[in-house]
mmCIF file of C-alpha atoms in Angstrom:
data_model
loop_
_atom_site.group_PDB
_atom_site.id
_atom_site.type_symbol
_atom_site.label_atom_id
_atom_site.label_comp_id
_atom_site.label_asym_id
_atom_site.label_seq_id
_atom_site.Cartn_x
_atom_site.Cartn_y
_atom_site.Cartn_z
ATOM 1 C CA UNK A 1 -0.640 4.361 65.221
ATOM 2 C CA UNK A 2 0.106 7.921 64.847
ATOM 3 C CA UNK A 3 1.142 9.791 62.061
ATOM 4 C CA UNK A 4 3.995 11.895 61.475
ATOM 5 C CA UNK A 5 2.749 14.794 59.840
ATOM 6 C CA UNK A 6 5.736 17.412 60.153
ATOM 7 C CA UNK A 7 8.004 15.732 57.883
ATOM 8 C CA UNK A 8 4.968 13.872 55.580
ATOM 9 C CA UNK A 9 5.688 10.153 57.218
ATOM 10 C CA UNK A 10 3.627 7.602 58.949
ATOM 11 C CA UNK A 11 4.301 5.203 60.953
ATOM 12 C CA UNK A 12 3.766 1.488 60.555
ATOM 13 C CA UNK A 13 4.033 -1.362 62.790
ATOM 14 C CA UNK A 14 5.141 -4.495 61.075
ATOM 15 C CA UNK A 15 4.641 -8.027 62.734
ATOM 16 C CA UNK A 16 7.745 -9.779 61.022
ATOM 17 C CA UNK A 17 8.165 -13.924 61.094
ATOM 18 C CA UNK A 18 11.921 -14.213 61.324
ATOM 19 C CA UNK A 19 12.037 -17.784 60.394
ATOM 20 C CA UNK A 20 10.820 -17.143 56.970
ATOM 21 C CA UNK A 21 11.925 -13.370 56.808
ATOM 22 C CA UNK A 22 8.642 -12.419 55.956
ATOM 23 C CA UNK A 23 6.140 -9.518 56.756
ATOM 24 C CA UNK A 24 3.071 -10.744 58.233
ATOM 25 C CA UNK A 25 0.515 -7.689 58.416
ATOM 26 C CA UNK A 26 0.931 -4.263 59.469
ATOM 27 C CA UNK A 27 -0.736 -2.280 61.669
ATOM 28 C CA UNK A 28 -1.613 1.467 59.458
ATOM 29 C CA UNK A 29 -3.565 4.078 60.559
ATOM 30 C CA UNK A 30 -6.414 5.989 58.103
ATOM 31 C CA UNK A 31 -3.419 8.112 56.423
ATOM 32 C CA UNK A 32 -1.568 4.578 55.160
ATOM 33 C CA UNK A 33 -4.755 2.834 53.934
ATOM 34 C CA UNK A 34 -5.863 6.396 52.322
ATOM 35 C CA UNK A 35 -2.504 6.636 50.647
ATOM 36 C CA UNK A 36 -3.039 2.605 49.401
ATOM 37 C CA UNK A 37 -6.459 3.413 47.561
ATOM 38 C CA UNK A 38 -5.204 6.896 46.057
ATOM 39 C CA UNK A 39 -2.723 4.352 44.046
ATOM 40 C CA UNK A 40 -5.949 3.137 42.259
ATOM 41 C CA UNK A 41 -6.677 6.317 40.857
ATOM 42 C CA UNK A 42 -2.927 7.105 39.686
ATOM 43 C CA UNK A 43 -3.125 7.931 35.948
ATOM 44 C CA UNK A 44 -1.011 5.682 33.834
ATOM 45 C CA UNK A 45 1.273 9.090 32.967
ATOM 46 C CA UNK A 46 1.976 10.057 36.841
ATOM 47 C CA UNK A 47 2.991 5.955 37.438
ATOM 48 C CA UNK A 48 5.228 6.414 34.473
ATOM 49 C CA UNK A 49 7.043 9.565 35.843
ATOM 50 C CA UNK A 50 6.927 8.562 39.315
ATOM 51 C CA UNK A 51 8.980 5.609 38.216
ATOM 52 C CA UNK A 52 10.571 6.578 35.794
ATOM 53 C CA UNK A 53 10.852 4.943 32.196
ATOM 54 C CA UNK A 54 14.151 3.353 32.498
ATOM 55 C CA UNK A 55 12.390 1.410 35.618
ATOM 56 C CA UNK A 56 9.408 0.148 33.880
ATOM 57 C CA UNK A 57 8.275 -3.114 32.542
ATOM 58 C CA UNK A 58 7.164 -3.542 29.811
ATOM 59 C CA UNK A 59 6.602 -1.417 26.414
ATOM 60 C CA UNK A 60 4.178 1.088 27.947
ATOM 61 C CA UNK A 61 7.322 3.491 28.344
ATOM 62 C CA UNK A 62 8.012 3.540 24.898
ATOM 63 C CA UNK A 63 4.969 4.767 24.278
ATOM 64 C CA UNK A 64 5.308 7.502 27.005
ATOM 65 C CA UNK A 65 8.753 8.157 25.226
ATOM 66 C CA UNK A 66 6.714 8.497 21.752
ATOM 67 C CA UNK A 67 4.719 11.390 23.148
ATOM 68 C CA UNK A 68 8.207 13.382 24.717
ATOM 69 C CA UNK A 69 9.789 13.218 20.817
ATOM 70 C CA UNK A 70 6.724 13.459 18.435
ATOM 71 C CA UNK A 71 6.961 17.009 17.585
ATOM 72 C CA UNK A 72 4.478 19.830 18.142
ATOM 73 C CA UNK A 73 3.753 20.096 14.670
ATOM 74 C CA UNK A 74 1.735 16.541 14.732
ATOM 75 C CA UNK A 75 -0.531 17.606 17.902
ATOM 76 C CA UNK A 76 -3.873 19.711 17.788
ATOM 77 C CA UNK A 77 -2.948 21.366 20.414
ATOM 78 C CA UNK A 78 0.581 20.895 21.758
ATOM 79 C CA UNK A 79 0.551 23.221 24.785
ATOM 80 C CA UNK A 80 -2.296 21.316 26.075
ATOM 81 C CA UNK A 81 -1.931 17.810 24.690
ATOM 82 C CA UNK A 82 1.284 16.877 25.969
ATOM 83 C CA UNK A 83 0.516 18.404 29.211
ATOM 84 C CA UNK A 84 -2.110 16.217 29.691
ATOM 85 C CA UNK A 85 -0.825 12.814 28.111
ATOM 86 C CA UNK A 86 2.599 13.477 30.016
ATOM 87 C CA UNK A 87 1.620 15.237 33.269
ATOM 88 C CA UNK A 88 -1.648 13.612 33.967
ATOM 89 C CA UNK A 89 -3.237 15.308 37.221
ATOM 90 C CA UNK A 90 -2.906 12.653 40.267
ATOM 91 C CA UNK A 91 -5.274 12.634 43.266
ATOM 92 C CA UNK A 92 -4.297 13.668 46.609
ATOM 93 C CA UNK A 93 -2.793 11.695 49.100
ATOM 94 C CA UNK A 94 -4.073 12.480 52.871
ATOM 95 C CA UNK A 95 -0.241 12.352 54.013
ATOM 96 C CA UNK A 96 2.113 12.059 50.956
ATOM 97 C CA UNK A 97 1.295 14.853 47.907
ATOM 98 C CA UNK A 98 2.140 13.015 44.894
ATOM 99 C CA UNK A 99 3.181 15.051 41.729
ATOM 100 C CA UNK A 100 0.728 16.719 39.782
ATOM 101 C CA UNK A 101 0.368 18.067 36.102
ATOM 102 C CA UNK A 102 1.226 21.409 37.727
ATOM 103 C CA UNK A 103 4.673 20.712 39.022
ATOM 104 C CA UNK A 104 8.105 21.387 37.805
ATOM 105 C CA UNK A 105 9.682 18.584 35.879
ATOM 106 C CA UNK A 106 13.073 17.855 34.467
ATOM 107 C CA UNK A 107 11.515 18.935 31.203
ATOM 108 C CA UNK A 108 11.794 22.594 31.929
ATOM 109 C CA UNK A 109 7.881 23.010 31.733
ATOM 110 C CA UNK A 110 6.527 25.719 33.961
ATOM 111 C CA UNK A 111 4.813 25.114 37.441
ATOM 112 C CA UNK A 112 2.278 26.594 39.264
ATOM 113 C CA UNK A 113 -1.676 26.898 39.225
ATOM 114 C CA UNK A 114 -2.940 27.279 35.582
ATOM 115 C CA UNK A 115 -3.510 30.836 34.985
ATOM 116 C CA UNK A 116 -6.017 32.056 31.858
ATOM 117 C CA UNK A 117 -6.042 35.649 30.273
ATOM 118 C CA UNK A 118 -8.863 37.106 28.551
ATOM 119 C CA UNK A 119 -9.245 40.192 26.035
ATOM 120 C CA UNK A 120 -9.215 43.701 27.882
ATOM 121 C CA UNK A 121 -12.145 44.608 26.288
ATOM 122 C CA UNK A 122 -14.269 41.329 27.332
ATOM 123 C CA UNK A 123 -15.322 41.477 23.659
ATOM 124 C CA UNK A 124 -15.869 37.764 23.658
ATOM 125 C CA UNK A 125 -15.784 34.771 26.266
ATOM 126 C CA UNK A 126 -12.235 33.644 25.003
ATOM 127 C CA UNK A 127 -9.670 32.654 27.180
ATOM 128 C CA UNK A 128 -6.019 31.739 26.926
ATOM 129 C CA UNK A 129 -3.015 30.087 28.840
ATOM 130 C CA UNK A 130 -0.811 31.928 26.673
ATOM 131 C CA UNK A 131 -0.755 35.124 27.587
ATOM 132 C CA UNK A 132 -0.601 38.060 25.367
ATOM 133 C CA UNK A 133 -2.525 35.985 22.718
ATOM 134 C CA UNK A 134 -4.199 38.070 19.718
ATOM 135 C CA UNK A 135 -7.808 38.398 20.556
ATOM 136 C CA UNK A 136 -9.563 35.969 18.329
ATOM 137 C CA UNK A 137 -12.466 38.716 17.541
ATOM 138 C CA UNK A 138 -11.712 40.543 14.157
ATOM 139 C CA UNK A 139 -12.722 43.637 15.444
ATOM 140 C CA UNK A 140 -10.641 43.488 18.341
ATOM 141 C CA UNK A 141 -7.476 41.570 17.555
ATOM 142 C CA UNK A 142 -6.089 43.222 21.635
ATOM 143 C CA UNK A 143 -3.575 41.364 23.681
ATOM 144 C CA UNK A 144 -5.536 38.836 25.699
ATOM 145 C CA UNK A 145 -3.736 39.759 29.138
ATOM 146 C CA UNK A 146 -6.204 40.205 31.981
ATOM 147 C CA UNK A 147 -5.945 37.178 33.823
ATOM 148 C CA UNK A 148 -8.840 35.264 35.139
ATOM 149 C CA UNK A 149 -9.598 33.402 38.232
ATOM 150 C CA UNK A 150 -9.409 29.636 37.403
ATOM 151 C CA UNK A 151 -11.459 27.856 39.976
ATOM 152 C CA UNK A 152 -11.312 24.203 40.544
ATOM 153 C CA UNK A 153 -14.074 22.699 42.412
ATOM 154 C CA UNK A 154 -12.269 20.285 45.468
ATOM 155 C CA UNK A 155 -12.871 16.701 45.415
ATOM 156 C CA UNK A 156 -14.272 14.694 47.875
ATOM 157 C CA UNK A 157 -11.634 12.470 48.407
ATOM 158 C CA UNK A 158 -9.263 15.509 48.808
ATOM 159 C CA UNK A 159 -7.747 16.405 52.019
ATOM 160 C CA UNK A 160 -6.740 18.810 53.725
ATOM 161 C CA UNK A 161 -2.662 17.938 56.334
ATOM 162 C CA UNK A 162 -4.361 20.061 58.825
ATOM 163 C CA UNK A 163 -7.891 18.601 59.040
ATOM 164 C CA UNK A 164 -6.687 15.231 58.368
ATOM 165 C CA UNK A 165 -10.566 14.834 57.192
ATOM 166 C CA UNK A 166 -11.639 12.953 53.754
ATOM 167 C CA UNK A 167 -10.050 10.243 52.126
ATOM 168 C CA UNK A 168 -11.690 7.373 52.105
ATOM 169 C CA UNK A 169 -11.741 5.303 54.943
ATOM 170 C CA UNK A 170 -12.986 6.300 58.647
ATOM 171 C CA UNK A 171 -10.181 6.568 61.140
ATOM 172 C CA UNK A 172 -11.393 5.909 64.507
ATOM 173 C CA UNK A 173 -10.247 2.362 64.087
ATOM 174 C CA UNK A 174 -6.388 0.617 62.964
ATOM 175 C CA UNK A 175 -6.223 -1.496 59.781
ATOM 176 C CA UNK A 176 -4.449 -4.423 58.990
ATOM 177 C CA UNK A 177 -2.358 -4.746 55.273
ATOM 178 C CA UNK A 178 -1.226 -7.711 54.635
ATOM 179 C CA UNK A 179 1.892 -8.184 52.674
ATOM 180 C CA UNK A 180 0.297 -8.612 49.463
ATOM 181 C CA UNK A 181 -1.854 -5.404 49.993
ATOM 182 C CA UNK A 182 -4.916 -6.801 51.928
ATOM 183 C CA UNK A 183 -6.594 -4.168 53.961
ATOM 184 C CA UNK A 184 -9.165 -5.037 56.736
ATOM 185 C CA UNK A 185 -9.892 -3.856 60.086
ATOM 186 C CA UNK A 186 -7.573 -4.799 62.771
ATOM 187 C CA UNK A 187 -8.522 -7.138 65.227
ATOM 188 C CA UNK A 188 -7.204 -9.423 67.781
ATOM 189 C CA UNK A 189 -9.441 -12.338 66.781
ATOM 190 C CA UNK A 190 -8.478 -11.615 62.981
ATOM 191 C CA UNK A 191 -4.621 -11.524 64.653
ATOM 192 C CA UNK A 192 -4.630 -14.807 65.765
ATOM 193 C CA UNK A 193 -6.379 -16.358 62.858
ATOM 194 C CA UNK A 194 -3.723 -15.079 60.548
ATOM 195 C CA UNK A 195 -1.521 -16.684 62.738
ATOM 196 C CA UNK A 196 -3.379 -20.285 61.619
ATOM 197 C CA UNK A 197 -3.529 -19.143 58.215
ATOM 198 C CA UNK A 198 0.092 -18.418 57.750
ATOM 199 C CA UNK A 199 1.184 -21.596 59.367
ATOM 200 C CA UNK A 200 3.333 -20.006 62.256
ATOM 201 C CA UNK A 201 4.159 -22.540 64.433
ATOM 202 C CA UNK A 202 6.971 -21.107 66.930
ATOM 203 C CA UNK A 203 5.281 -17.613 67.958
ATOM 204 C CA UNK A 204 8.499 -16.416 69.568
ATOM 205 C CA UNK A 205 9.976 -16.319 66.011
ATOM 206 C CA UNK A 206 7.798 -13.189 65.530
ATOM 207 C CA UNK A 207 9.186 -9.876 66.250
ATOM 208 C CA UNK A 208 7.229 -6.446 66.171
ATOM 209 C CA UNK A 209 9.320 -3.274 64.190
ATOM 210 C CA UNK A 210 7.760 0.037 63.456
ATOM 211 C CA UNK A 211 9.204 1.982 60.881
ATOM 212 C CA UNK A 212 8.219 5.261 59.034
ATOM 213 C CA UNK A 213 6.920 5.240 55.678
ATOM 214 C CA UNK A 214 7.349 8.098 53.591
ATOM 215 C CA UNK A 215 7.195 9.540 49.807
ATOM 216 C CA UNK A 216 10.389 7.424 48.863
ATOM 217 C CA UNK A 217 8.923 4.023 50.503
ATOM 218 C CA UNK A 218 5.905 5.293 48.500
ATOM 219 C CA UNK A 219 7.369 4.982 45.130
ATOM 220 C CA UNK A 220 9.119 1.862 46.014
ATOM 221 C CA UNK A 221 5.647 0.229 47.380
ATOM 222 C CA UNK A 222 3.850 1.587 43.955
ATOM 223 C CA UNK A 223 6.478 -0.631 41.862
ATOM 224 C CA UNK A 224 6.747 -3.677 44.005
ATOM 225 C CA UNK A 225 3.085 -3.587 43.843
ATOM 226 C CA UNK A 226 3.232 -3.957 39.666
ATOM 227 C CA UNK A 227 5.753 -6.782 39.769
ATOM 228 C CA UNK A 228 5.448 -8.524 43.455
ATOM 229 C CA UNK A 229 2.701 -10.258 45.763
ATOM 230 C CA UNK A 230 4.896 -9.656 48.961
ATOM 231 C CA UNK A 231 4.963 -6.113 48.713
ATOM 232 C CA UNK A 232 5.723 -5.312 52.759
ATOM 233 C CA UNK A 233 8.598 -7.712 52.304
ATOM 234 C CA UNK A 234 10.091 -6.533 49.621
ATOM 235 C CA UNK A 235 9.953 -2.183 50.892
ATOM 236 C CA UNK A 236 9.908 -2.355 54.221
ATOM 237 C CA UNK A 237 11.775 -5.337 55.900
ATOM 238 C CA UNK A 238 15.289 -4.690 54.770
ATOM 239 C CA UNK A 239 15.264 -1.295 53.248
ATOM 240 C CA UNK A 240 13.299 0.626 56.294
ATOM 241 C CA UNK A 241 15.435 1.319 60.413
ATOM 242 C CA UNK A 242 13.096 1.135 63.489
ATOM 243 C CA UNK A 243 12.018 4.495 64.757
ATOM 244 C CA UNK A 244 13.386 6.229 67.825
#
């Protein structure tokens, strides 16, 4: 199964039972299965966003919601606080970037790499994100403006779209996910056990699709995965076209 890396999509190939109108397994390469276990480490913020509140079940949105009106007054430190409750960093995908802490939201908050300033006298080992902040030294009291480098040591399950190294699973072999999220290696003898297992007893009622699998299937998967056990199903049988 290759990947489509130009426009950030994968492909999948889905063994569908039409008689029940059901995903069986698909077939997903290193980049799906990577993308799968990266939803593990989502921070409870980033699912929030990346679904959005009105979308959610449950009350944890209204606590979300709590955080967006209390105002600045109430937090130790607002400018950093909120950032981090809010706009909770989220780990790298090897094929789909999800949003991070650092990018633009609806909220007007700035984007880009965090940048720090320090005094222009290095009187101290201060720093600031704010820049033109009074030196904290007394006999100082400069403009903390010189910026300095902000260096953040790279993960191991972080990935380069070029390399298409790291993640966390090897990919000189195909995977099977089943359609509640079930990931083992694929196999023809685990293929025809399935078979058994899901009681399919006319095999020319199965059909093969592939479809591409993207950022927007992404977000769909991530909330049929909170609320449903037949996750393939429910994304990719009726919302997803076969591939040219």
């Amino acid at each position: 199964m290759a990947s489509s890396s130009s426009t950030n999509k994968v492909i999948l190939k889905l063994l569908i039972d039409t008689s029940t109108e059901k995903v069986l397994f698909a077939e997903a390469s290193k980049d799906f299965i990577d993308f799968l276990f990266n939803l593990l480490g989502l921070p409870i913020g980033t699912v929030i966003r990346l679904l959005t509140k009105n979308h959610m079940v449950g009350c944890i949105s209204k606590l979300y919601e709590s955080i967006e009106n209390l105002n600045d007054t109430y937090f130790l430190n607002p400018t950093h606080h909120k950032e981090v409750l809010l706009k909770p960093n989220a780990p790298i995908s090897s094929f789909l970037q999800l949003p991070s802490s650092n990018d633009a939201t609806s909220c007007g908050d700035k984007s880009g790499p965090l940048k720090l300033y320090m005094c222009p006298s290095r009187c101290s080992h201060n720093v600031t994100d704010v820049k033109n902040t009074v030196c904290p030294n007394i006999y100082c009291k400069q403009s903390m403006n010189v910026e300095v480098q902000y260096y953040v040591e790279k993960k191991a399950t972080e990935v380069t779209h070029s390399g298409g190294k790291g993640g966390f699973v090897k990919g000189i072999v195909s995977y099977m996910v089943m359609d509640d999220l079930v990931v083992q290696p694929m196999s023809t003898i685990s293929s025809i056990t399935l078979l058994s297992k899901f009681h399919v007893k006319d095999v020319g009622a199965l059909q093969e699709k592939v479809v591409e699998f993207g950022m927007e299937e992404g977000i769909k998967l991530l909330k049929a995965s909170l609320v449903s056990k037949n996750v393939l199903t429910t994304v990719l049988l009726n919302n997803m076209g076969r591939t040219t």
